[in-house]
Amino acid sequence: MTLDEGVEQELIGNELAAVTFVRDYVQLSFDGPVLTLTGDLGLSDQNEAPSPNQIVGLIDQSVLAIETDDKLLSISFRNGKVLTVTPGDSPELAQYSSDNFNFVL
């Protein structure tokens, strides 16, 4: 499943405002829209799962691009980092919620 063009437009250019870690998922907040990541996380410059500090380090970075297919979600940030999500224990990669959209990947 791919992202709706409206979802991409809502996120591209927005800065990551907050990161929340909850048991088996991570929420990224963009001053309104929230992206809940339910799969396995990766970061472009390493071969292992990113640490919480590395994910928090993305705060204040704006989103340059978002790409997705059935097995990968990638979010490119202004600082050159790319956060990726691949399927974990759940077939879902993420859930997106805003005033305009509610979307499951």
mmCIF file with all atom_site columns, C-alpha atoms in Angstrom, residues 17-96:
data_model
loop_
_atom_site.group_PDB
_atom_site.id
_atom_site.type_symbol
_atom_site.label_atom_id
_atom_site.label_alt_id
_atom_site.label_comp_id
_atom_site.label_asym_id
_atom_site.label_entity_id
_atom_site.label_seq_id
_atom_site.pdbx_PDB_ins_code
_atom_site.Cartn_x
_atom_site.Cartn_y
_atom_site.Cartn_z
_atom_site.occupancy
_atom_site.B_iso_or_equiv
_atom_site.pdbx_formal_charge
_atom_site.auth_seq_id
_atom_site.auth_comp_id
_atom_site.auth_asym_id
_atom_site.auth_atom_id
_atom_site.pdbx_PDB_model_num
ATOM 1  C CA . ALA A 1 17 ? 8.460  17.955 17.000 1.00 0.00 ? 17 ALA A CA 1
ATOM 2  C CA . ALA A 1 18 ? 8.421  15.005 19.426 1.00 0.00 ? 18 ALA A CA 1
ATOM 3  C CA . VAL A 1 19 ? 9.245  11.320 19.739 1.00 0.00 ? 19 VAL A CA 1
ATOM 4  C CA . THR A 1 20 ? 7.356  9.029  22.130 1.00 0.00 ? 20 THR A CA 1
ATOM 5  C CA . PHE A 1 21 ? 8.525  5.507  22.935 1.00 0.00 ? 21 PHE A CA 1
ATOM 6  C CA . VAL A 1 22 ? 5.819  3.043  23.973 1.00 0.00 ? 22 VAL A CA 1
ATOM 7  C CA . ARG A 1 23 ? 6.493  -0.664 24.614 1.00 0.00 ? 23 ARG A CA 1
ATOM 8  C CA . ASP A 1 24 ? 6.424  -1.979 21.054 1.00 0.00 ? 24 ASP A CA 1
ATOM 9  C CA . TYR A 1 25 ? 6.034  1.149  18.926 1.00 0.00 ? 25 TYR A CA 1
ATOM 10 C CA . VAL A 1 26 ? 7.404  4.651  18.434 1.00 0.00 ? 26 VAL A CA 1
ATOM 11 C CA . GLN A 1 27 ? 5.321  7.755  17.744 1.00 0.00 ? 27 GLN A CA 1
ATOM 12 C CA . LEU A 1 28 ? 6.651  10.654 15.705 1.00 0.00 ? 28 LEU A CA 1
ATOM 13 C CA . SER A 1 29 ? 4.744  13.921 16.176 1.00 0.00 ? 29 SER A CA 1
ATOM 14 C CA . PHE A 1 30 ? 4.877  16.686 13.588 1.00 0.00 ? 30 PHE A CA 1
ATOM 15 C CA . ASP A 1 31 ? 3.006  19.551 15.349 1.00 0.00 ? 31 ASP A CA 1
ATOM 16 C CA . GLY A 1 32 ? -0.357 17.899 14.745 1.00 0.00 ? 32 GLY A CA 1
ATOM 17 C CA . PRO A 1 33 ? 0.050  14.849 12.517 1.00 0.00 ? 33 PRO A CA 1
ATOM 18 C CA . VAL A 1 34 ? 1.276  11.710 14.288 1.00 0.00 ? 34 VAL A CA 1
ATOM 19 C CA . LEU A 1 35 ? 3.024  8.777  12.661 1.00 0.00 ? 35 LEU A CA 1
ATOM 20 C CA . THR A 1 36 ? 3.037  5.629  14.805 1.00 0.00 ? 36 THR A CA 1
ATOM 21 C CA . LEU A 1 37 ? 5.790  3.242  13.711 1.00 0.00 ? 37 LEU A CA 1
ATOM 22 C CA . THR A 1 38 ? 4.912  -0.376 14.480 1.00 0.00 ? 38 THR A CA 1
ATOM 23 C CA . GLY A 1 39 ? 7.587  -2.195 12.479 1.00 0.00 ? 39 GLY A CA 1
ATOM 24 C CA . ASP A 1 40 ? 11.335 -2.612 12.905 1.00 0.00 ? 40 ASP A CA 1
ATOM 25 C CA . LEU A 1 41 ? 13.299 0.641  12.709 1.00 0.00 ? 41 LEU A CA 1
ATOM 26 C CA . GLY A 1 42 ? 16.540 1.349  10.912 1.00 0.00 ? 42 GLY A CA 1
ATOM 27 C CA . LEU A 1 43 ? 18.661 4.456  10.347 1.00 0.00 ? 43 LEU A CA 1
ATOM 28 C CA . SER A 1 44 ? 20.549 5.130  7.122  1.00 0.00 ? 44 SER A CA 1
ATOM 29 C CA . ASP A 1 45 ? 24.059 5.258  8.554  1.00 0.00 ? 45 ASP A CA 1
ATOM 30 C CA . GLN A 1 46 ? 24.125 2.045  10.588 1.00 0.00 ? 46 GLN A CA 1
ATOM 31 C CA . ASN A 1 47 ? 23.547 -1.686 10.349 1.00 0.00 ? 47 ASN A CA 1
ATOM 32 C CA . GLU A 1 48 ? 21.625 -2.158 13.603 1.00 0.00 ? 48 GLU A CA 1
ATOM 33 C CA . ALA A 1 49 ? 18.456 -0.758 15.125 1.00 0.00 ? 49 ALA A CA 1
ATOM 34 C CA . PRO A 1 50 ? 18.830 2.909  16.067 1.00 0.00 ? 50 PRO A CA 1
ATOM 35 C CA . SER A 1 51 ? 19.079 3.848  19.716 1.00 0.00 ? 51 SER A CA 1
ATOM 36 C CA . PRO A 1 52 ? 16.396 6.034  21.283 1.00 0.00 ? 52 PRO A CA 1
ATOM 37 C CA . ASN A 1 53 ? 18.915 8.909  21.407 1.00 0.00 ? 53 ASN A CA 1
ATOM 38 C CA . GLN A 1 54 ? 19.522 8.628  17.669 1.00 0.00 ? 54 GLN A CA 1
ATOM 39 C CA . ILE A 1 55 ? 15.797 8.808  16.942 1.00 0.00 ? 55 ILE A CA 1
ATOM 40 C CA . VAL A 1 56 ? 15.360 11.746 19.340 1.00 0.00 ? 56 VAL A CA 1
ATOM 41 C CA . GLY A 1 57 ? 18.246 13.400 17.466 1.00 0.00 ? 57 GLY A CA 1
ATOM 42 C CA . LEU A 1 58 ? 15.884 13.778 14.496 1.00 0.00 ? 58 LEU A CA 1
ATOM 43 C CA . ILE A 1 59 ? 13.740 16.296 16.413 1.00 0.00 ? 59 ILE A CA 1
ATOM 44 C CA . ASP A 1 60 ? 13.712 19.715 14.679 1.00 0.00 ? 60 ASP A CA 1
ATOM 45 C CA . GLN A 1 61 ? 14.639 18.094 11.355 1.00 0.00 ? 61 GLN A CA 1
ATOM 46 C CA . SER A 1 62 ? 12.184 18.667 8.512  1.00 0.00 ? 62 SER A CA 1
ATOM 47 C CA . VAL A 1 63 ? 10.928 15.849 6.311  1.00 0.00 ? 63 VAL A CA 1
ATOM 48 C CA . LEU A 1 64 ? 12.300 15.972 2.759  1.00 0.00 ? 64 LEU A CA 1
ATOM 49 C CA . ALA A 1 65 ? 10.664 12.842 1.336  1.00 0.00 ? 65 ALA A CA 1
ATOM 50 C CA . ILE A 1 66 ? 8.570  9.823  2.230  1.00 0.00 ? 66 ILE A CA 1
ATOM 51 C CA . GLU A 1 67 ? 8.562  6.607  0.240  1.00 0.00 ? 67 GLU A CA 1
ATOM 52 C CA . THR A 1 68 ? 6.653  3.426  0.880  1.00 0.00 ? 68 THR A CA 1
ATOM 53 C CA . ASP A 1 69 ? 5.637  0.076  -0.486 1.00 0.00 ? 69 ASP A CA 1
ATOM 54 C CA . ASP A 1 70 ? 4.267  -3.057 1.191  1.00 0.00 ? 70 ASP A CA 1
ATOM 55 C CA . LYS A 1 71 ? 7.569  -3.872 2.917  1.00 0.00 ? 71 LYS A CA 1
ATOM 56 C CA . LEU A 1 72 ? 9.307  -0.551 3.546  1.00 0.00 ? 72 LEU A CA 1
ATOM 57 C CA . LEU A 1 73 ? 8.564  2.945  4.764  1.00 0.00 ? 73 LEU A CA 1
ATOM 58 C CA . SER A 1 74 ? 11.406 5.455  4.526  1.00 0.00 ? 74 SER A CA 1
ATOM 59 C CA . ILE A 1 75 ? 11.412 9.012  5.830  1.00 0.00 ? 75 ILE A CA 1
ATOM 60 C CA . SER A 1 76 ? 14.222 11.274 4.629  1.00 0.00 ? 76 SER A CA 1
ATOM 61 C CA . PHE A 1 77 ? 15.161 14.208 6.857  1.00 0.00 ? 77 PHE A CA 1
ATOM 62 C CA . ARG A 1 78 ? 16.931 17.510 6.144  1.00 0.00 ? 78 ARG A CA 1
ATOM 63 C CA . ASN A 1 79 ? 20.120 16.376 7.908  1.00 0.00 ? 79 ASN A CA 1
ATOM 64 C CA . GLY A 1 80 ? 20.560 13.510 5.428  1.00 0.00 ? 80 GLY A CA 1
ATOM 65 C CA . LYS A 1 81 ? 19.350 10.778 7.782  1.00 0.00 ? 81 LYS A CA 1
ATOM 66 C CA . VAL A 1 82 ? 16.779 8.289  6.519  1.00 0.00 ? 82 VAL A CA 1
ATOM 67 C CA . LEU A 1 83 ? 14.585 6.505  9.062  1.00 0.00 ? 83 LEU A CA 1
ATOM 68 C CA . THR A 1 84 ? 13.264 3.196  7.722  1.00 0.00 ? 84 THR A CA 1
ATOM 69 C CA . VAL A 1 85 ? 10.507 0.887  8.929  1.00 0.00 ? 85 VAL A CA 1
ATOM 70 C CA . THR A 1 86 ? 10.218 -2.743 7.840  1.00 0.00 ? 86 THR A CA 1
ATOM 71 C CA . PRO A 1 87 ? 7.628  -5.318 8.953  1.00 0.00 ? 87 PRO A CA 1
ATOM 72 C CA . GLY A 1 88 ? 8.176  -6.665 12.447 1.00 0.00 ? 88 GLY A CA 1
ATOM 73 C CA . ASP A 1 89 ? 5.793  -8.913 14.366 1.00 0.00 ? 89 ASP A CA 1
ATOM 74 C CA . SER A 1 90 ? 2.839  -7.117 12.801 1.00 0.00 ? 90 SER A CA 1
ATOM 75 C CA . PRO A 1 91 ? 2.119  -6.860 9.078  1.00 0.00 ? 91 PRO A CA 1
ATOM 76 C CA . GLU A 1 92 ? 1.592  -3.112 9.551  1.00 0.00 ? 92 GLU A CA 1
ATOM 77 C CA . LEU A 1 93 ? 4.480  -0.690 9.146  1.00 0.00 ? 93 LEU A CA 1
ATOM 78 C CA . ALA A 1 94 ? 2.815  2.399  10.569 1.00 0.00 ? 94 ALA A CA 1
ATOM 79 C CA . GLN A 1 95 ? -0.351 4.308  11.322 1.00 0.00 ? 95 GLN A CA 1
ATOM 80 C CA . TYR A 1 96 ? -0.819 7.932  10.343 1.00 0.00 ? 96 TYR A CA 1
#
